Short mmCIF file of C-alpha atoms in Angstrom, two decimals:
data_model
loop_
_atom_site.label_atom_id
_atom_site.label_comp_id
_atom_site.label_asym_id
_atom_site.label_seq_id
_atom_site.Cartn_x
_atom_site.Cartn_y
_atom_site.Cartn_z
CA ASN A 738 -6.78 6.37 16.34
CA ALA A 739 -8.03 8.28 18.51
CA GLY A 740 -11.32 8.66 17.11
CA VAL A 741 -13.27 11.37 17.44
CA THR A 742 -12.73 13.91 20.27
CA GLN A 743 -14.64 16.72 21.64
CA THR A 744 -13.24 19.46 23.58
CA PRO A 745 -14.12 21.19 26.31
CA LYS A 746 -16.18 18.22 28.60
CA PHE A 747 -18.52 20.84 30.59
CA GLN A 748 -18.42 24.71 30.59
CA VAL A 749 -20.52 26.85 31.93
CA LEU A 750 -21.38 30.38 29.67
CA LYS A 751 -23.33 33.34 30.47
CA THR A 752 -26.02 34.83 28.86
CA GLY A 753 -24.57 36.45 25.58
CA GLN A 754 -20.87 35.16 25.99
CA SER A 755 -19.24 33.40 22.65
CA MET A 756 -17.86 30.60 22.56
CA THR A 757 -16.23 27.92 19.64
CA LEU A 758 -16.54 23.76 21.00
CA GLN A 759 -13.97 21.92 18.97
CA CYS A 760 -14.75 18.87 17.32
CA ALA A 761 -10.81 16.26 15.56
CA GLN A 762 -11.12 13.06 14.21
CA ASP A 763 -8.29 11.02 13.00
CA MET A 764 -9.92 8.01 10.96
CA ASN A 765 -9.67 11.19 7.80
CA HIS A 766 -13.40 10.90 8.00
CA GLU A 767 -16.07 13.15 5.17
CA TYR A 768 -18.96 13.68 7.13
CA MET A 769 -18.88 15.20 10.28
CA SER A 770 -22.27 16.77 11.76
CA TRP A 771 -23.03 18.35 15.53
CA TYR A 772 -26.22 17.08 17.88
CA ARG A 773 -27.42 18.63 20.25
CA GLN A 774 -29.14 16.35 23.39
CA ASP A 775 -31.95 18.16 25.22
CA PRO A 776 -32.36 15.31 29.03
CA GLY A 777 -34.79 13.21 28.33
CA MET A 778 -34.68 13.71 24.36
CA GLY A 779 -33.33 12.52 21.31
CA LEU A 780 -30.74 14.00 19.14
CA ARG A 781 -31.29 17.22 16.95
CA LEU A 782 -28.90 17.66 13.87
CA ILE A 783 -27.48 21.21 14.07
CA HIS A 784 -24.96 21.71 11.41
CA TYR A 785 -23.01 19.22 9.60
CA SER A 786 -20.00 18.74 6.13
CA VAL A 787 -20.24 16.38 3.72
CA GLY A 788 -16.39 17.43 3.02
CA ALA A 789 -13.88 20.24 4.08
CA GLY A 790 -15.25 23.61 2.71
CA ILE A 791 -18.86 22.20 2.25
CA THR A 792 -21.13 22.72 5.35
CA ASP A 793 -25.21 22.82 5.44
CA GLN A 794 -28.05 23.59 7.77
CA GLY A 795 -29.41 20.12 10.44
CA GLU A 796 -32.99 20.49 11.55
CA VAL A 797 -31.84 23.12 14.32
CA PRO A 798 -29.13 24.72 13.33
CA ASN A 799 -29.94 28.99 14.62
CA GLY A 800 -27.78 30.57 17.27
CA TYR A 801 -25.02 28.49 15.96
CA ASN A 802 -22.45 28.66 12.80
CA VAL A 803 -19.71 26.01 11.48
CA SER A 804 -16.66 25.69 9.38
CA ARG A 805 -15.05 22.46 7.49
CA SER A 806 -11.37 24.78 6.75
CA THR A 807 -9.63 20.73 7.42
CA THR A 808 -11.17 17.30 6.81
CA GLU A 809 -10.14 16.57 10.53
CA ASP A 810 -11.88 19.43 12.61
CA PHE A 811 -15.09 20.77 12.79
CA PRO A 812 -15.54 23.70 15.69
CA LEU A 813 -19.09 24.84 16.41
CA ARG A 814 -19.84 27.90 17.37
CA LEU A 815 -22.54 29.72 19.79
CA LEU A 816 -22.50 33.55 18.61
CA SER A 817 -24.23 34.75 21.48
CA ALA A 818 -25.34 31.62 24.04
CA ALA A 819 -28.61 31.54 25.39
CA PRO A 820 -30.42 29.41 27.97
CA SER A 821 -32.65 28.16 25.58
CA GLN A 822 -28.56 26.26 23.99
CA THR A 823 -28.03 24.29 27.50
CA SER A 824 -27.54 20.56 26.62
CA VAL A 825 -25.06 17.91 25.47
CA TYR A 826 -23.45 18.82 21.62
CA PHE A 827 -22.00 15.50 20.62
CA CYS A 828 -20.10 15.48 16.83
CA ALA A 829 -20.12 12.88 14.95
CA SER A 830 -18.13 11.67 11.55
CA SER A 831 -18.42 9.26 9.03
CA TYR A 832 -16.52 7.70 5.82
CA GLY A 833 -19.42 8.97 3.74
CA LEU A 834 -22.94 9.51 2.11
CA GLY A 835 -22.90 6.55 -0.11
CA THR A 836 -22.91 2.52 1.10
CA SER A 837 -24.45 1.64 4.20
CA GLU A 838 -20.97 0.70 5.89
CA SER A 839 -20.03 4.09 5.02
CA ASP A 840 -23.13 5.58 6.72
CA THR A 841 -21.95 4.73 9.72
CA GLN A 842 -21.08 7.28 12.13
CA TYR A 843 -19.08 7.85 15.33
CA PHE A 844 -20.13 9.98 17.63
CA GLY A 845 -17.62 11.73 20.34
CA PRO A 846 -17.58 12.02 24.19
CA GLY A 847 -19.78 14.90 23.66
CA THR A 848 -19.90 18.20 25.78
CA ARG A 849 -22.19 19.83 28.59
CA LEU A 850 -22.61 23.18 27.93
CA THR A 851 -24.77 25.41 30.77
CA VAL A 852 -26.14 29.03 29.52
CA LEU A 853 -26.86 31.21 33.11
CA ASP B 654 -37.35 8.46 6.72
CA ALA B 655 -39.78 5.67 8.42
CA LYS B 656 -40.56 6.08 11.94
CA THR B 657 -40.46 3.33 14.41
CA THR B 658 -41.55 2.16 17.89
CA GLN B 659 -39.80 0.53 20.76
CA PRO B 660 -40.49 0.07 24.37
CA PRO B 661 -39.61 1.87 26.84
CA SER B 662 -38.03 -0.29 29.09
CA MET B 663 -36.73 -3.93 29.41
CA ASP B 664 -35.03 -5.80 32.11
CA CYS B 665 -32.66 -8.83 31.50
CA ALA B 666 -30.36 -11.09 33.54
CA GLU B 667 -27.55 -11.19 33.85
CA GLY B 668 -25.49 -13.80 30.89
CA ARG B 669 -29.10 -14.09 29.53
CA ALA B 670 -29.79 -12.87 26.14
CA ALA B 671 -31.55 -9.15 25.56
CA ASN B 672 -34.15 -9.07 23.27
CA LEU B 673 -35.69 -5.72 21.90
CA PRO B 674 -37.96 -5.75 19.59
CA CYS B 675 -38.35 -2.56 17.21
CA ASN B 676 -41.76 -1.73 15.22
CA HIS B 677 -41.14 0.40 11.62
CA SER B 678 -44.35 -0.61 9.64
CA THR B 679 -44.11 1.83 7.22
CA ILE B 680 -40.38 1.06 6.10
CA SER B 681 -39.67 1.38 2.58
CA GLY B 682 -38.17 -1.48 0.66
CA ASN B 683 -34.76 0.87 0.11
CA GLU B 684 -34.58 1.86 4.12
CA TYR B 685 -31.63 0.00 6.51
CA VAL B 686 -32.60 -0.87 10.33
CA TYR B 687 -29.71 0.56 12.53
CA TRP B 688 -28.88 -0.63 16.21
CA TYR B 689 -27.29 2.37 17.97
CA ARG B 690 -26.60 2.31 22.20
CA GLN B 691 -26.20 5.75 24.45
CA ILE B 692 -24.51 4.78 27.33
CA HIS B 693 -24.82 6.83 30.08
CA SER B 694 -23.32 10.40 29.51
CA GLN B 695 -21.43 9.06 26.27
CA GLY B 696 -21.87 9.22 23.24
CA PRO B 697 -23.98 6.99 21.19
CA GLN B 698 -22.68 3.83 19.60
CA TYR B 699 -23.59 1.51 16.23
CA ILE B 700 -24.32 -1.87 16.91
CA ILE B 701 -25.71 -3.28 13.93
CA HIS B 702 -27.74 -2.66 10.81
CA GLY B 703 -29.37 -4.43 8.03
CA LEU B 704 -31.17 -4.11 5.41
CA LYS B 705 -33.95 -7.75 4.80
CA ASN B 706 -30.95 -10.23 5.83
CA ASN B 707 -30.11 -11.44 9.65
CA GLU B 708 -27.29 -9.74 10.43
CA THR B 709 -25.31 -10.58 13.19
CA ASN B 710 -21.49 -8.83 14.50
CA GLU B 711 -19.46 -9.66 17.34
CA MET B 712 -21.59 -7.30 18.91
CA ALA B 713 -24.53 -8.46 18.92
CA SER B 714 -27.63 -10.03 15.80
CA LEU B 715 -30.39 -8.13 13.94
CA ILE B 716 -32.88 -9.98 13.55
CA ILE B 717 -35.42 -8.60 10.32
CA THR B 718 -38.73 -9.96 9.68
CA GLU B 719 -39.84 -11.44 6.25
CA ASP B 720 -42.42 -8.26 5.49
CA ARG B 721 -39.97 -5.94 7.19
CA LYS B 722 -41.88 -4.26 9.57
CA SER B 723 -40.20 -5.65 12.71
CA SER B 724 -36.59 -6.41 14.08
CA THR B 725 -35.46 -7.63 17.33
CA LEU B 726 -31.73 -6.62 17.99
CA ILE B 727 -30.05 -9.34 20.22
CA LEU B 728 -27.31 -9.84 22.69
CA PRO B 729 -26.89 -12.49 23.45
CA HIS B 730 -24.64 -12.72 26.67
CA ALA B 731 -25.95 -8.97 28.33
CA THR B 732 -23.70 -7.89 30.88
CA LEU B 733 -24.34 -4.87 33.13
CA ARG B 734 -21.91 -3.05 31.18
CA ASP B 735 -24.94 -3.49 28.62
CA THR B 736 -26.99 -0.94 30.94
CA ALA B 737 -27.57 1.59 28.14
CA VAL B 738 -30.24 3.07 25.91
CA TYR B 739 -31.31 1.23 22.20
CA TYR B 740 -32.29 3.43 19.71
CA CYS B 741 -33.56 1.88 16.00
CA ILE B 742 -33.15 4.04 13.22
CA VAL B 743 -34.63 3.49 9.71
CA ARG B 744 -32.91 5.62 6.85
CA VAL B 745 -32.28 5.33 3.16
CA HIS B 746 -29.74 4.02 1.75
CA PRO B 747 -27.28 5.27 -0.17
CA SER B 748 -28.11 8.44 1.85
CA SER B 749 -28.60 11.46 -0.67
CA ASN B 750 -30.02 13.56 2.44
CA THR B 751 -28.34 14.78 4.98
CA GLY B 752 -26.73 11.63 7.31
CA LYS B 753 -29.72 12.74 9.86
CA LEU B 754 -30.28 10.23 12.33
CA ILE B 755 -33.29 10.53 13.44
CA PHE B 756 -32.91 9.30 17.58
CA GLY B 757 -36.47 9.18 19.40
CA GLN B 758 -36.81 7.28 22.82
CA GLY B 759 -35.23 4.99 22.21
CA THR B 760 -35.21 1.54 24.69
CA THR B 761 -34.14 1.69 28.31
CA LEU B 762 -31.99 -2.04 29.33
CA GLN B 763 -31.81 -2.53 32.71
CA VAL B 764 -29.25 -5.47 32.99
CA LYS B 765 -29.54 -6.60 36.46
CA PRO B 766 -27.16 -9.55 38.18
#
């Protein structure tokens, strides 16, 4: 299993540009989520999905859109990039929410985004 | 979810046991203690979790006090590759909320040769 994969690893955008960060998992996990991590800080939840076709907002959703058309993929779209969105973005997945074991989350390697 | 308090940094000699404390004095009866770590520039990695009994797996041991107000993560034989930020997280299970993991500042463990 490849686990959780993210592309690209690095990206530089200009203010106002849009782009999509890709996330895929091959573990048949129901739950997927996106976090951002700013320098010296913990991770903050952006959006999450409990299954294909179901998404919801986390604590910092503004400026981002998500969709979940398949179990495997959970892309994150930046609509109009701003310097405040410069961060490291992590995708995570788990079997689901229901037991302490199923809730163990697996993280991807991250995408380092710089918005100029 | 209950808040946790961890020391900002710790050192450990290679080959010795690393004992990382976590205080969670406001923990509720249905909240679990999770430990994750983040090695520099990588995504967080799950280590271990528990409710009230001590737990052990291939990576570490988790000791939870009887009153559940604190816990200790033990890496029995620390190696240089264990240098990372260690996060203690308390949350409810089964989770009926977002599944969000609340990462605090964690403890930066430096394993030295």
